[in-house]
Coordinates of C-alpha atoms in Angstrom, one line a residue:
M1 CA -0.1 -0.3 0.0
T2 CA 1.2 3.4 -0.9
D3 CA 1.3 6.5 1.5
E4 CA -0.6 8.3 -0.8
P5 CA -3.3 6.9 -2.9
A6 CA -3.3 8.3 -6.8
D7 CA -7.2 8.7 -6.5
P8 CA -9.7 8.7 -4.2
P9 CA -11.1 5.4 -3.5
N10 CA -14.5 3.6 -5.2
G11 CA -14.6 6.1 -8.3
A12 CA -14.8 9.4 -5.9
V13 CA -13.4 12.4 -7.7
A14 CA -11.3 14.6 -5.6
S15 CA -10.3 18.4 -6.7
D16 CA -6.8 19.8 -6.5
G17 CA -7.1 20.2 -3.2
G18 CA -7.8 16.6 -2.5
R19 CA -11.5 17.2 -0.8
I20 CA -13.6 14.3 -1.9
E21 CA -16.7 15.7 -4.3
S22 CA -18.9 12.6 -3.5
E23 CA -21.4 12.0 -0.9
V24 CA -20.2 8.5 -0.2
A25 CA -17.2 7.0 0.0
T26 CA -17.6 3.2 0.2
V27 CA -15.3 -0.2 0.4
E28 CA -16.7 -2.4 -2.4
T29 CA -16.2 -5.5 -0.4
N30 CA -16.0 -5.6 3.2
D31 CA -12.0 -6.8 3.2
S32 CA -11.8 -7.7 6.4
P33 CA -9.0 -9.4 8.6
Y34 CA -11.0 -11.9 9.6
P35 CA -12.7 -13.4 7.6
T36 CA -15.8 -15.4 8.3
D37 CA -18.8 -17.9 6.3
D38 CA -21.2 -16.5 8.5
P39 CA -23.6 -14.5 6.6
V40 CA -24.4 -12.0 9.5
L41 CA -21.0 -11.7 10.8
A42 CA -19.6 -11.1 7.2
R43 CA -21.7 -7.8 7.6
I44 CA -19.2 -6.3 10.4
G45 CA -17.0 -3.8 8.8
G46 CA -17.0 -2.6 5.4
T47 CA -18.9 1.1 6.9
P48 CA -19.4 4.2 5.0
L49 CA -17.4 7.0 5.2
V50 CA -20.0 10.2 4.0
E51 CA -19.8 13.5 3.6
Y52 CA -21.5 15.1 6.7
P53 CA -24.2 17.2 5.5
E54 CA -24.1 20.0 7.8
P55 CA -21.6 22.6 6.0
T56 CA -18.8 24.4 8.2
D57 CA -17.5 28.0 7.6
G58 CA -14.3 26.1 6.5
G59 CA -13.1 22.5 5.6
D60 CA -15.0 19.3 5.0
V61 CA -16.4 16.7 7.7
L62 CA -16.6 12.8 6.7
L63 CA -18.4 10.9 9.0
K64 CA -17.6 7.2 9.5
L65 CA -20.8 5.1 10.3
E66 CA -20.3 2.7 12.3
S67 CA -24.0 2.3 12.8
D68 CA -23.9 -0.1 9.8
N69 CA -22.2 -3.1 11.7
P70 CA -25.4 -5.5 12.8
T71 CA -25.8 -4.0 16.3
G72 CA -25.4 -0.9 15.3
S73 CA -22.2 -0.2 16.9
M74 CA -18.4 -0.3 16.3
K75 CA -18.3 -3.1 19.2
D76 CA -19.1 -5.4 16.9
R77 CA -15.3 -5.3 15.4
L78 CA -13.9 -5.6 18.5
A79 CA -16.3 -8.6 19.4
L80 CA -15.3 -10.6 16.3
G81 CA -11.5 -9.5 15.9
I82 CA -10.7 -10.8 19.3
V83 CA -12.4 -14.1 19.8
R84 CA -10.8 -14.5 16.0
E85 CA -7.5 -13.9 17.5
L86 CA -8.4 -16.0 20.3
E87 CA -9.1 -18.9 18.2
A88 CA -6.1 -18.5 16.0
D89 CA -3.7 -18.6 19.1
G90 CA -5.4 -21.7 20.4
R91 CA -6.8 -19.9 23.2
L92 CA -10.2 -20.4 22.2
A93 CA -12.0 -23.8 21.2
D94 CA -15.1 -25.2 20.8
G95 CA -17.2 -25.8 24.0
D96 CA -15.4 -22.6 25.8
V97 CA -17.2 -19.7 27.7
V98 CA -17.0 -16.3 26.4
V99 CA -17.0 -13.9 29.2
E100 CA -17.6 -10.1 29.3
A101 CA -18.5 -7.0 31.7
S102 CA -19.7 -4.3 29.8
S103 CA -22.6 -1.8 30.5
G104 CA -22.6 -0.6 26.6
N105 CA -22.6 -1.7 23.5
T106 CA -19.9 -4.3 23.7
A107 CA -22.5 -6.1 25.9
G108 CA -24.2 -7.0 22.5
A109 CA -21.5 -7.3 20.0
I110 CA -20.1 -10.4 22.3
S111 CA -23.4 -11.9 22.4
L112 CA -24.1 -11.4 18.5
V113 CA -20.4 -13.1 18.0
T114 CA -20.8 -16.0 20.4
N115 CA -24.1 -16.9 18.9
R116 CA -22.8 -17.3 15.5
L117 CA -19.6 -18.9 16.2
G118 CA -21.4 -21.3 18.5
Y119 CA -19.9 -20.5 21.9
D120 CA -21.9 -20.0 25.2
G121 CA -21.7 -16.4 25.9
V122 CA -22.0 -14.7 29.6
L123 CA -22.0 -10.8 30.1
T124 CA -22.0 -8.8 33.2
V125 CA -23.4 -5.5 33.9
P126 CA -24.3 -3.0 36.6
A127 CA -27.3 -2.2 37.9
G128 CA -29.1 0.1 35.7
T129 CA -28.0 -0.9 32.5
S130 CA -30.4 0.3 29.6
S131 CA -33.2 -2.5 28.9
Q132 CA -32.3 -1.6 25.0
K133 CA -28.4 -3.0 25.8
I134 CA -29.7 -6.0 27.9
G135 CA -32.2 -6.7 25.3
Y136 CA -29.3 -7.5 23.0
V137 CA -27.9 -9.8 25.4
R138 CA -31.2 -11.6 25.6
S139 CA -31.9 -11.8 22.1
F140 CA -29.0 -13.4 21.0
G141 CA -29.4 -15.8 24.0
S142 CA -26.4 -15.0 26.4
E143 CA -26.6 -15.4 29.8
I144 CA -26.6 -12.1 31.9
V145 CA -25.7 -11.5 35.4
E146 CA -26.8 -8.2 37.0
C147 CA -24.4 -6.7 39.3
P148 CA -24.9 -3.8 42.3
N149 CA -23.7 -0.5 41.5
V150 CA -20.3 -0.7 43.7
D151 CA -17.1 0.5 43.6
A152 CA -14.7 -1.0 41.3
D153 CA -12.8 -2.7 43.9
D154 CA -15.7 -4.4 45.4
E155 CA -15.8 -8.3 44.8
R156 CA -19.4 -7.9 43.8
H157 CA -18.5 -5.2 41.3
Y158 CA -19.3 -6.4 37.6
R159 CA -16.0 -6.5 36.0
K160 CA -14.5 -8.3 39.3
T161 CA -17.7 -10.8 38.7
A162 CA -16.7 -11.3 34.8
E163 CA -13.1 -12.4 35.8
R164 CA -14.3 -14.6 38.9
I165 CA -16.9 -16.2 36.3
A166 CA -14.2 -16.9 34.1
A167 CA -11.7 -18.3 36.7
E168 CA -14.9 -20.8 37.7
R169 CA -16.3 -21.7 34.6
D170 CA -12.8 -22.5 32.6
G171 CA -13.8 -19.4 30.2
I172 CA -12.4 -16.7 28.2
W173 CA -12.5 -13.4 29.7
I174 CA -12.4 -10.6 26.8
D175 CA -11.7 -7.7 29.3
Q176 CA -11.9 -4.8 26.8
Y177 CA -10.4 -2.4 29.4
S178 CA -7.2 -3.9 29.5
N179 CA -6.5 -6.4 26.4
Q180 CA -4.1 -5.0 23.7
L181 CA -6.0 -7.1 21.5
N182 CA -8.7 -4.0 21.7
P183 CA -6.4 -1.5 20.2
T184 CA -4.9 -4.4 17.5
V185 CA -8.2 -4.9 16.3
H186 CA -8.6 -1.4 15.2
Y187 CA -5.0 -1.3 13.8
E188 CA -5.5 -4.3 11.6
W189 CA -9.1 -3.5 10.3
T190 CA -10.8 -0.2 11.1
G191 CA -7.5 2.0 10.1
P192 CA -6.7 0.2 6.5
E193 CA -10.5 0.6 5.8
L194 CA -10.8 3.8 6.6
W195 CA -7.6 5.0 4.6
D196 CA -8.7 3.1 1.8
Q197 CA -11.8 5.1 1.8
A198 CA -10.7 8.7 2.8
P199 CA -9.6 11.2 -0.2
G200 CA -5.5 11.6 0.1
G201 CA -6.0 15.1 1.1
L202 CA -7.5 13.6 4.6
T203 CA -5.9 15.8 7.5
H204 CA -7.5 15.2 10.6
V205 CA -9.2 11.9 12.1
V206 CA -11.6 12.7 15.3
C207 CA -12.5 9.5 17.3
P208 CA -14.4 9.4 21.1
M209 CA -12.3 7.6 23.7
G210 CA -14.2 5.4 26.1
T211 CA -11.8 2.1 26.3
G212 CA -9.7 4.1 23.7
G213 CA -9.2 1.0 21.4
T214 CA -10.7 2.4 18.5
A215 CA -8.8 5.9 18.4
S216 CA -5.3 4.3 19.4
G217 CA -5.7 1.4 16.9
I218 CA -6.9 3.8 13.8
A219 CA -4.0 6.5 15.1
K220 CA -1.1 4.2 14.7
F221 CA -2.0 2.6 11.5
V222 CA -2.5 6.3 10.1
K223 CA 0.6 8.0 11.9
E224 CA 2.3 4.8 9.9
R225 CA 1.7 6.2 6.5
K226 CA 1.0 10.0 6.8
P227 CA 2.6 11.1 10.2
D228 CA 1.3 14.7 9.6
V229 CA -2.6 13.6 9.9
R230 CA -3.9 15.1 12.9
V231 CA -5.5 12.6 15.9
I232 CA -8.0 14.5 18.1
G233 CA -9.2 12.0 21.0
V234 CA -12.8 13.2 22.2
D235 CA -13.0 12.8 26.2
A236 CA -16.3 13.7 27.9
E237 CA -15.9 17.0 30.2
D238 CA -15.8 15.6 33.5
S239 CA -13.0 12.6 32.9
N240 CA -10.0 11.6 33.5
I241 CA -8.5 10.4 29.8
S242 CA -7.7 13.8 29.2
T243 CA -6.1 14.1 32.5
A244 CA -3.9 11.9 31.9
F245 CA -3.1 12.6 28.7
Y246 CA -1.6 16.2 29.5
G247 CA -0.3 14.9 32.8
T248 CA -2.8 16.8 35.2
D249 CA -4.4 16.4 38.4
S250 CA -7.5 14.1 37.6
G251 CA -11.2 14.8 38.9
A252 CA -14.5 13.5 39.9
Y253 CA -15.3 11.3 36.8
D254 CA -19.3 12.0 35.6
T255 CA -20.3 12.2 32.4
E256 CA -23.9 10.9 31.0
V257 CA -22.8 10.2 27.7
E258 CA -22.4 6.5 27.6
G259 CA -19.6 4.9 25.9
L260 CA -17.4 8.3 26.7
G261 CA -14.3 9.1 28.9
K262 CA -13.2 6.9 32.1
D263 CA -12.0 7.8 35.5
H264 CA -8.6 7.0 34.7
E265 CA -5.7 5.9 32.0
L266 CA -6.2 2.2 30.9
P267 CA -3.6 0.0 29.0
T268 CA -5.9 0.1 25.5
M269 CA -5.1 4.0 25.3
W270 CA -1.7 4.3 23.2
F271 CA -1.8 7.9 23.9
E272 CA 1.9 8.0 21.7
Y273 CA -0.1 8.0 18.7
V274 CA -3.1 10.6 19.5
D275 CA -2.2 14.7 18.8
E276 CA -4.5 16.2 21.6
V277 CA -7.5 15.3 23.4
R278 CA -10.5 17.2 23.4
S279 CA -13.3 17.7 26.2
V280 CA -17.0 17.9 25.6
G281 CA -20.0 18.5 27.7
D282 CA -22.7 16.5 27.7
E283 CA -25.3 18.9 27.2
R284 CA -23.2 20.0 23.8
A285 CA -23.0 16.1 22.7
F286 CA -26.4 15.7 23.3
V287 CA -27.5 18.3 21.4
Q288 CA -25.1 18.1 18.4
A289 CA -26.6 14.3 18.0
R290 CA -30.0 15.9 18.1
R291 CA -29.0 18.5 15.2
A292 CA -27.6 15.4 13.3
A293 CA -31.0 14.0 13.3
A294 CA -33.2 16.8 12.9
E295 CA -31.4 18.5 10.8
S296 CA -28.8 16.3 8.8
G297 CA -31.1 13.0 9.0
V298 CA -28.0 11.4 10.5
L299 CA -29.1 9.3 13.5
V300 CA -25.9 8.8 16.0
G301 CA -25.4 9.0 19.9
G302 CA -23.9 11.1 22.3
S303 CA -20.5 10.3 21.9
S304 CA -20.8 10.5 18.2
G305 CA -22.5 13.9 18.7
A306 CA -19.4 14.4 20.7
A307 CA -17.2 13.9 17.6
I308 CA -19.2 15.9 15.3
S309 CA -18.7 18.9 17.3
V310 CA -15.4 18.4 17.7
A311 CA -14.7 17.6 13.8
R312 CA -16.6 20.9 12.9
D313 CA -14.9 23.3 15.0
V314 CA -11.6 21.8 13.5
A315 CA -12.8 21.8 10.3
S316 CA -14.2 25.4 10.8
D317 CA -10.5 26.8 11.5
R318 CA -8.9 25.0 8.5
P319 CA -10.1 25.9 5.3
D320 CA -8.1 23.2 3.7
A321 CA -9.4 20.6 6.1
N322 CA -10.8 17.0 5.9
V323 CA -12.1 16.0 9.0
V324 CA -13.3 12.4 9.4
A325 CA -15.4 11.9 12.8
I326 CA -16.0 8.5 13.9
G327 CA -19.5 7.6 14.6
C328 CA -19.3 4.9 16.9
D329 CA -23.4 4.1 17.1
S330 CA -26.8 4.5 15.9
G331 CA -29.1 7.1 18.0
D332 CA -31.9 4.4 17.7
Q333 CA -30.3 3.2 21.1
Y334 CA -31.2 6.5 23.1
F335 CA -34.8 7.1 21.8
D336 CA -35.7 7.3 25.6
T337 CA -32.7 9.6 26.6
V338 CA -30.8 11.5 24.3
F339 CA -33.7 12.1 22.1
D340 CA -36.8 12.6 24.8
D341 CA -37.4 16.2 25.8
A342 CA -38.8 15.3 29.3
W343 CA -35.1 13.6 29.5
M344 CA -33.3 16.2 28.9
R345 CA -35.0 19.1 31.2
E346 CA -34.8 17.1 33.5
R347 CA -31.0 17.0 33.7
G348 CA -31.2 20.7 32.7
Y349 CA -30.1 20.5 29.3
R350 CA -31.7 22.1 27.1
T351 CA -33.6 20.9 24.0
D352 CA -33.7 23.7 21.3
Y353 CA -30.5 22.2 19.3
R354 CA -29.9 25.4 17.3

């Protein structure tokens, strides 16, 4: 693969500045490093990169729509990639139990992958996990263990419970928060896919950070090919990814944007490939997600709203910018929260998206 594609992929036409003129850039086949004959799992990846419809005062914003994955989330890549890597290494075999702790999209993704590949899945979740997230787990037939909301060092915590269940049942604990396969999957899959889709003039990648795996893997791949592409991680406002990145004092972790931010740095955050981290407040993330749907027909969740808002800021400051924002999941999992006026008002957030 060359550092600079001679032409934009899939017939897209670029101007002299390298800016993409077509509305959609897609990969013609799902060229996954984790091939499968399963017709459902074969739909993971190959998600479109689209021109974001809301114009800026400067450069262009492109949005990677991970909502096109089977469970509507980028976590499908994580689940399939890690399971396939474990199979290839001989650490996962027929009859094994796959265990994971997740209050978010990873739960549904692991449940789908274990369902299709014939493994028993056990998902531990904290009390209060949304019925939509739990619905994926139950629908795909995985076992679900609800745990009390306790401190992380309490043996009843959902992560410690997952680790214990894996040990007791001789299973495999995915552990997305520490497992280096998390960013590796995105280095081997999401990064190359994005690189092949994006115009040659790509200047920035903006990605929400939770475990940090997606941003880290993409960043490493892109930086190895074009070091001057600027990678910006997006953190929640009351979160400690940014404080860890900049070496400042940490504070209390408190955000309502699902999947965004963490209370401390994780091993899956490869900061050496990330140029900067910007923090976005809950209200701004939610209002941008609502605007994306109402004005642009783009249905995404709050973390994607945060990424879009940062991407628009960057593009507005750079007339020559081609900024890719990673849209982590679909907004249809947030109809009873982000897109519900009463829920927003209860928290003091404005509902006017303009």
